[in-house]
Amino acid sequence: MRLQNYDYTTNGAYFITICTHQHGYFFGECNDGQMTLSTIGAIAQGFWYEIPKHFVSVTLGEFVVMPNHIHGILILDTPTVETLHRNVCPAPTAPTPTNCNNPAPPPKNEFFSNISPKANSISTIIRSYKSICSKHINPAFPQQDFKWQARFYEHIIRYGPSY
């Protein structure tokens, strides 16, 4: 579960764990402390390294592929942009049933936009990563029935004098 009221687009480091469905061993084998990647594991590893090419505010920290899950650190560093805001009610161009003091309810697509993962958030990054892996793995290995676990685990890495 995500931390309630936390903005996962916030700059910082996040420790991520993504598991395969029912913890199936798709990514290879670990023998004598050494991980030998399968082709599916190599695909998962390769697409992890592609993340910064698609999300320019992301830097990769340490990353490891295990037989049935991956661990990785994603570092978000989005530059802040200051904007000027004005609270101005536009001049009416035609009579409408609403005004600035009594706005209309948001349209349906705005509602879904508000509850969807935000652009460049950890959830969006992981959703994109899982999707591209599945789109390449499943056609190449249909007999494997590869799937990800529905969710992922994250831990916000905290640092500084107050932690």
Coordinates of N, CA and C in Angstrom, one line a residue:
M1 N 0.8 -1.2 0.0 CA 0.0 0.0 0.0 C 0.9 1.2 0.0
R2 N 0.4 2.2 -0.7 CA 1.2 3.5 -0.8 C 0.9 4.3 0.5
L3 N 1.8 5.1 0.8 CA 1.7 6.0 1.9 C 0.6 7.1 1.6
Q4 N -0.4 7.1 2.4 CA -1.5 8.0 2.1 C -1.1 9.5 2.2
N5 N -1.6 10.3 1.3 CA -1.3 11.7 1.2 C 0.1 12.0 0.8
Y6 N 0.9 11.1 0.3 CA 2.2 11.3 -0.1 C 2.2 11.5 -1.6
D7 N 3.0 12.4 -2.1 CA 3.0 12.7 -3.6 C 4.2 11.9 -4.1
Y8 N 4.0 10.8 -4.8 CA 5.0 10.0 -5.4 C 5.7 10.5 -6.6
T9 N 5.5 11.8 -6.9 CA 6.3 12.5 -7.9 C 7.4 13.4 -7.2
T10 N 7.4 13.3 -5.8 CA 8.3 14.1 -5.0 C 9.7 13.6 -5.3
N11 N 10.6 14.6 -5.5 CA 12.1 14.2 -5.6 C 12.6 13.4 -4.5
G12 N 13.4 12.4 -4.7 CA 13.9 11.6 -3.7 C 14.2 10.2 -4.3
A13 N 14.7 9.3 -3.4 CA 15.0 8.0 -3.7 C 14.0 7.0 -3.2
Y14 N 13.7 6.0 -4.1 CA 12.7 5.0 -3.7 C 13.2 3.6 -4.0
F15 N 13.1 2.8 -3.0 CA 13.5 1.4 -3.1 C 12.3 0.6 -3.6
I16 N 12.4 -0.1 -4.7 CA 11.3 -0.7 -5.4 C 11.5 -2.2 -5.4
T17 N 10.5 -3.0 -5.1 CA 10.5 -4.5 -5.3 C 9.3 -4.8 -6.2
I18 N 9.6 -5.5 -7.3 CA 8.5 -6.0 -8.2 C 8.6 -7.5 -8.3
C19 N 7.5 -8.2 -8.0 CA 7.5 -9.7 -8.0 C 6.7 -10.2 -9.2
T20 N 7.1 -11.4 -9.5 CA 6.3 -12.1 -10.6 C 5.1 -12.7 -10.0
H21 N 4.1 -13.0 -10.8 CA 2.8 -13.6 -10.4 C 3.1 -14.9 -9.6
Q22 N 2.5 -15.0 -8.5 CA 2.7 -16.2 -7.7 C 4.1 -16.6 -7.5
H23 N 5.0 -15.6 -7.5 CA 6.4 -15.8 -7.3 C 7.1 -16.8 -8.2
G24 N 6.6 -16.9 -9.4 CA 7.1 -17.8 -10.4 C 8.6 -17.5 -10.7
Y25 N 9.4 -18.5 -10.9 CA 10.8 -18.3 -11.2 C 11.0 -18.2 -12.7
F26 N 11.0 -16.9 -13.2 CA 11.1 -16.7 -14.6 C 12.5 -16.1 -14.9
F27 N 13.1 -15.4 -14.0 CA 14.3 -14.6 -14.3 C 15.6 -15.3 -14.3
G28 N 15.7 -16.5 -13.9 CA 16.9 -17.3 -13.8 C 17.1 -18.0 -12.5
E29 N 18.4 -18.4 -12.3 CA 18.7 -19.2 -11.1 C 19.8 -18.5 -10.3
C30 N 19.8 -18.7 -9.0 CA 20.8 -18.2 -8.1 C 21.6 -19.4 -7.5
N31 N 22.8 -19.6 -7.9 CA 23.7 -20.7 -7.4 C 24.9 -20.2 -6.8
D32 N 25.3 -20.6 -5.6 CA 26.5 -20.2 -5.0 C 26.7 -18.7 -4.9
G33 N 25.6 -18.0 -4.7 CA 25.6 -16.6 -4.6 C 25.7 -15.8 -5.9
Q34 N 25.6 -16.5 -7.0 CA 25.7 -15.9 -8.3 C 24.4 -16.0 -9.0
M35 N 23.8 -15.0 -9.6 CA 22.6 -15.0 -10.3 C 22.9 -15.2 -11.8
T36 N 22.3 -16.2 -12.4 CA 22.4 -16.5 -13.8 C 21.1 -16.2 -14.4
L37 N 21.1 -15.1 -15.3 CA 19.8 -14.7 -15.8 C 19.4 -15.6 -17.0
S38 N 18.1 -15.8 -17.0 CA 17.4 -16.5 -18.1 C 17.2 -15.4 -19.2
T39 N 16.8 -15.7 -20.4 CA 16.5 -14.7 -21.4 C 15.4 -13.7 -20.9
I40 N 14.4 -14.3 -20.2 CA 13.4 -13.4 -19.6 C 14.0 -12.5 -18.6
G41 N 14.9 -12.9 -17.8 CA 15.6 -12.1 -16.8 C 16.4 -11.0 -17.5
A42 N 17.0 -11.4 -18.6 CA 17.8 -10.4 -19.3 C 17.0 -9.3 -19.9
I43 N 15.8 -9.7 -20.4 CA 14.8 -8.7 -20.9 C 14.4 -7.8 -19.8
A44 N 14.1 -8.3 -18.6 CA 13.7 -7.5 -17.5 C 14.8 -6.5 -17.1
Q45 N 16.0 -7.0 -17.1 CA 17.1 -6.2 -16.7 C 17.4 -5.1 -17.7
G46 N 17.3 -5.5 -19.0 CA 17.5 -4.5 -20.1 C 16.5 -3.4 -20.1
F47 N 15.3 -3.7 -19.8 CA 14.3 -2.6 -19.8 C 14.4 -1.7 -18.6
W48 N 14.9 -2.3 -17.5 CA 15.1 -1.4 -16.3 C 16.1 -0.3 -16.7
Y49 N 17.2 -0.7 -17.4 CA 18.2 0.3 -17.7 C 17.7 1.3 -18.7
E50 N 16.6 1.0 -19.4 CA 15.9 1.9 -20.4 C 15.1 3.0 -19.7
I51 N 14.7 2.8 -18.4 CA 13.8 3.7 -17.7 C 14.2 5.2 -17.9
P52 N 15.5 5.6 -17.6 CA 15.8 7.0 -17.8 C 15.7 7.6 -19.2
K53 N 15.7 6.7 -20.2 CA 15.5 7.2 -21.5 C 14.0 7.7 -21.8
H54 N 13.1 7.1 -21.0 CA 11.7 7.5 -21.1 C 11.2 8.4 -20.1
F55 N 11.9 8.4 -18.9 CA 11.5 9.3 -17.8 C 12.8 10.1 -17.5
V56 N 13.0 11.3 -18.1 CA 14.3 12.0 -18.0 C 14.6 12.5 -16.6
S57 N 13.6 12.5 -15.7 CA 13.8 13.0 -14.4 C 14.3 11.8 -13.4
V58 N 14.5 10.6 -14.0 CA 14.8 9.4 -13.2 C 16.3 9.1 -13.4
T59 N 17.0 8.8 -12.3 CA 18.3 8.3 -12.3 C 18.2 6.9 -11.6
L60 N 18.9 5.9 -12.1 CA 18.9 4.6 -11.5 C 20.0 4.5 -10.4
G61 N 19.6 3.9 -9.3 CA 20.5 3.5 -8.3 C 20.8 2.0 -8.5
E62 N 21.2 1.3 -7.4 CA 21.5 -0.1 -7.5 C 20.3 -0.9 -8.0
F63 N 20.5 -2.0 -8.6 CA 19.4 -2.8 -9.2 C 19.9 -4.3 -9.2
V64 N 19.0 -5.2 -8.9 CA 19.4 -6.6 -9.0 C 18.2 -7.4 -9.4
V65 N 18.4 -8.4 -10.3 CA 17.3 -9.3 -10.7 C 17.5 -10.6 -9.9
M66 N 16.5 -11.0 -9.3 CA 16.5 -12.3 -8.6 C 15.6 -13.3 -9.3
P67 N 15.6 -14.6 -9.0 CA 14.8 -15.5 -9.8 C 13.3 -15.2 -9.9
N68 N 12.7 -14.6 -8.9 CA 11.2 -14.3 -9.0 C 10.9 -12.8 -8.7
H69 N 11.8 -12.0 -8.6 CA 11.5 -10.6 -8.3 C 12.8 -9.7 -8.7
I70 N 12.5 -8.4 -8.7 CA 13.6 -7.5 -8.9 C 13.6 -6.4 -7.7
H71 N 14.8 -5.9 -7.4 CA 14.9 -4.8 -6.5 C 15.7 -3.7 -7.2
G72 N 15.2 -2.5 -7.0 CA 15.9 -1.4 -7.7 C 15.7 -0.1 -6.9
I73 N 16.6 0.8 -7.1 CA 16.4 2.2 -6.5 C 16.2 3.1 -7.7
L74 N 15.1 3.9 -7.6 CA 14.8 4.9 -8.6 C 15.0 6.3 -7.9
I75 N 15.7 7.2 -8.5 CA 15.9 8.5 -7.9 C 15.2 9.5 -8.8
L76 N 14.2 10.2 -8.2 CA 13.5 11.2 -9.0 C 14.1 12.6 -8.7
D77 N 14.4 13.3 -9.7 CA 15.0 14.6 -9.6 C 14.4 15.5 -10.7
T78 N 13.2 15.9 -10.5 CA 12.5 16.8 -11.4 C 12.8 18.3 -11.0
P79 N 13.3 19.1 -11.9 CA 13.5 20.5 -11.6 C 12.2 21.2 -11.2
T80 N 12.2 22.0 -10.2 CA 11.1 22.8 -9.9 C 10.9 24.0 -10.8
V81 N 9.7 24.3 -11.2 CA 9.5 25.4 -12.1 C 8.5 26.3 -11.3
E82 N 8.8 27.6 -11.2 CA 7.9 28.5 -10.5 C 7.0 29.1 -11.6
T83 N 5.8 29.3 -11.3 CA 4.8 29.9 -12.2 C 4.1 31.0 -11.5
L84 N 3.6 31.9 -12.3 CA 2.7 33.0 -11.7 C 1.3 32.5 -11.8
H85 N 0.5 32.7 -10.8 CA -0.9 32.3 -10.8 C -1.7 33.6 -10.5
R86 N -2.9 33.7 -11.2 CA -3.8 34.7 -11.0 C -5.2 34.1 -10.8
N87 N -5.8 34.5 -9.8 CA -7.2 34.1 -9.6 C -8.1 35.1 -10.2
V88 N -8.4 34.9 -11.4 CA -9.3 35.8 -12.2 C -10.4 35.1 -12.8
C89 N -11.6 35.6 -12.5 CA -12.8 35.1 -13.2 C -12.9 35.6 -14.6
P90 N -12.9 34.8 -15.6 CA -13.0 35.3 -17.0 C -14.3 36.0 -17.2
A91 N -14.2 37.0 -18.1 CA -15.4 37.7 -18.4 C -16.3 36.8 -19.2
P92 N -17.6 36.8 -18.8 CA -18.5 35.9 -19.5 C -18.7 36.3 -21.0
T93 N -18.7 35.3 -21.8 CA -18.9 35.6 -23.2 C -20.4 35.2 -23.6
A94 N -21.0 34.4 -22.8 CA -22.4 34.1 -23.1 C -23.0 33.7 -21.7
P95 N -24.3 33.8 -21.6 CA -24.9 33.4 -20.3 C -24.7 31.9 -20.1
T96 N -24.3 31.6 -18.8 CA -24.1 30.2 -18.5 C -24.7 29.9 -17.1
P97 N -25.1 28.7 -16.8 CA -25.7 28.4 -15.5 C -24.7 28.4 -14.4
T98 N -23.4 28.6 -14.6 CA -22.4 28.6 -13.6 C -21.7 29.9 -13.6
N99 N -21.0 30.2 -12.5 CA -20.1 31.4 -12.5 C -18.9 31.0 -11.6
C100 N -18.0 32.0 -11.4 CA -16.8 31.7 -10.6 C -17.1 31.3 -9.2
N101 N -18.2 31.8 -8.6 CA -18.5 31.5 -7.2 C -19.3 30.1 -7.1
N102 N -19.7 29.6 -8.1 CA -20.5 28.3 -8.1 C -20.1 27.5 -9.3
P103 N -18.9 26.9 -9.3 CA -18.4 26.2 -10.5 C -19.2 24.9 -10.7
A104 N -19.2 24.5 -12.0 CA -19.9 23.2 -12.3 C -19.0 22.1 -11.8
P105 N -19.6 20.9 -11.6 CA -18.8 19.8 -11.2 C -17.8 19.4 -12.3
P106 N -16.7 18.8 -11.9 CA -15.7 18.4 -13.0 C -16.3 17.4 -13.9
P107 N -15.9 17.5 -15.2 CA -16.3 16.5 -16.1 C -15.8 15.1 -15.8
K108 N -16.5 14.1 -16.3 CA -16.1 12.7 -16.0 C -14.7 12.4 -16.2
N109 N -14.1 12.8 -17.4 CA -12.7 12.5 -17.7 C -11.8 13.2 -16.7
E110 N -12.2 14.3 -16.2 CA -11.3 15.0 -15.2 C -11.3 14.2 -13.9
F111 N -12.5 13.6 -13.5 CA -12.6 12.7 -12.3 C -11.6 11.6 -12.4
F112 N -11.6 10.9 -13.6 CA -10.7 9.8 -13.8 C -9.2 10.2 -13.8
S113 N -9.0 11.4 -14.3 CA -7.6 12.0 -14.4 C -7.2 12.2 -12.9
N114 N -8.1 12.7 -12.1 CA -7.7 12.9 -10.7 C -7.3 11.7 -9.9
I115 N -7.9 10.5 -10.2 CA -7.7 9.3 -9.5 C -6.6 8.4 -10.2
S116 N -6.2 8.8 -11.3 CA -5.2 8.0 -12.1 C -3.8 8.4 -11.6
P117 N -2.8 7.5 -11.7 CA -1.4 7.9 -11.3 C -1.0 9.1 -12.1
K118 N -0.2 10.0 -11.4 CA 0.3 11.2 -12.0 C 1.4 10.9 -12.9
A119 N 1.6 11.7 -13.9 CA 2.7 11.6 -14.9 C 4.0 11.7 -14.1
N120 N 4.9 10.9 -14.5 CA 6.3 10.8 -13.9 C 6.3 10.4 -12.4
S121 N 5.2 9.8 -12.0 CA 5.2 9.3 -10.6 C 5.8 7.9 -10.6
I122 N 6.1 7.4 -9.4 CA 6.7 6.1 -9.2 C 5.7 5.0 -9.8
S123 N 4.4 5.2 -9.5 CA 3.4 4.2 -10.1 C 3.4 4.2 -11.6
T124 N 3.5 5.4 -12.2 CA 3.5 5.5 -13.7 C 4.8 4.8 -14.3
I125 N 5.9 5.1 -13.6 CA 7.2 4.5 -14.1 C 7.1 3.0 -14.0
I126 N 6.6 2.4 -12.9 CA 6.6 1.0 -12.7 C 5.6 0.4 -13.6
R127 N 4.4 1.0 -13.8 CA 3.4 0.5 -14.7 C 4.0 0.4 -16.2
S128 N 4.7 1.4 -16.6 CA 5.3 1.4 -17.9 C 6.4 0.4 -18.0
Y129 N 7.2 0.2 -17.0 CA 8.2 -0.8 -17.0 C 7.6 -2.2 -17.1
K130 N 6.6 -2.5 -16.3 CA 6.0 -3.8 -16.3 C 5.3 -4.1 -17.6
S131 N 4.7 -3.1 -18.2 CA 4.0 -3.2 -19.5 C 5.0 -3.6 -20.6
I132 N 6.1 -2.8 -20.7 CA 7.0 -3.1 -21.8 C 7.7 -4.4 -21.7
C133 N 8.0 -4.8 -20.5 CA 8.5 -6.2 -20.3 C 7.5 -7.2 -20.7
S134 N 6.3 -7.1 -20.3 CA 5.3 -8.1 -20.7 C 5.0 -8.2 -22.2
K135 N 5.0 -7.0 -22.8 CA 4.8 -6.9 -24.2 C 5.9 -7.6 -25.0
H136 N 7.1 -7.7 -24.5 CA 8.2 -8.3 -25.2 C 8.4 -9.8 -24.8
I137 N 8.1 -10.1 -23.5 CA 8.3 -11.4 -23.0 C 7.2 -12.4 -23.5
N138 N 6.0 -12.0 -23.4 CA 4.9 -12.9 -23.7 C 4.8 -13.4 -25.2
P139 N 5.0 -12.6 -26.2 CA 5.1 -13.1 -27.5 C 6.3 -14.0 -27.8
A140 N 7.4 -13.7 -27.2 CA 8.6 -14.5 -27.4 C 8.6 -15.9 -26.6
F141 N 7.8 -15.9 -25.5 CA 7.8 -17.1 -24.6 C 6.3 -17.4 -24.2
P142 N 5.4 -17.6 -25.2 CA 4.0 -17.8 -24.8 C 3.8 -19.0 -23.9
Q143 N 4.6 -20.0 -24.0 CA 4.4 -21.2 -23.2 C 4.7 -20.9 -21.7
Q144 N 5.5 -19.8 -21.4 CA 5.8 -19.5 -20.0 C 4.7 -18.9 -19.2
D145 N 3.7 -18.3 -19.9 CA 2.6 -17.6 -19.2 C 3.1 -16.6 -18.2
F146 N 4.0 -15.8 -18.6 CA 4.7 -14.8 -17.7 C 3.6 -13.7 -17.3
K147 N 3.6 -13.4 -16.0 CA 2.8 -12.3 -15.5 C 3.5 -11.7 -14.3
W148 N 3.2 -10.4 -14.1 CA 3.7 -9.7 -12.9 C 2.7 -9.8 -11.8
Q149 N 3.1 -9.7 -10.6 CA 2.2 -9.5 -9.4 C 1.5 -8.2 -9.7
A150 N 0.3 -8.1 -9.3 CA -0.5 -6.9 -9.6 C 0.1 -5.6 -9.0
R151 N 0.6 -5.7 -7.9 CA 1.2 -4.5 -7.3 C 2.7 -4.5 -7.2
F152 N 3.3 -3.5 -6.6 CA 4.7 -3.5 -6.3 C 4.9 -2.9 -4.9
Y153 N 6.1 -3.2 -4.4 CA 6.4 -2.6 -3.1 C 7.4 -1.5 -3.2
E154 N 7.2 -0.5 -2.4 CA 8.2 0.7 -2.4 C 8.5 1.1 -1.0
H155 N 9.6 1.6 -0.9 CA 10.0 2.2 0.4 C 10.7 3.6 0.1
I156 N 10.2 4.6 0.6 CA 10.8 5.9 0.4 C 12.1 5.9 1.2
I157 N 13.2 6.2 0.5 CA 14.5 6.2 1.2 C 14.7 7.6 1.8
R158 N 14.8 7.7 3.1 CA 14.8 9.0 3.8 C 16.3 9.2 4.2
Y159 N 16.7 10.4 4.2 CA 18.0 10.8 4.5 C 18.1 12.2 5.0
G160 N 19.1 12.6 5.6 CA 19.3 13.9 6.2 C 19.2 13.9 7.7
P161 N 19.5 15.1 8.3 CA 19.6 15.2 9.8 C 18.3 14.9 10.5
S162 N 17.2 15.0 9.9 CA 15.9 14.8 10.6 C 15.4 13.3 10.6
Y163 N 16.2 12.4 10.0 CA 15.7 11.1 9.9 C 16.6 10.2 10.7

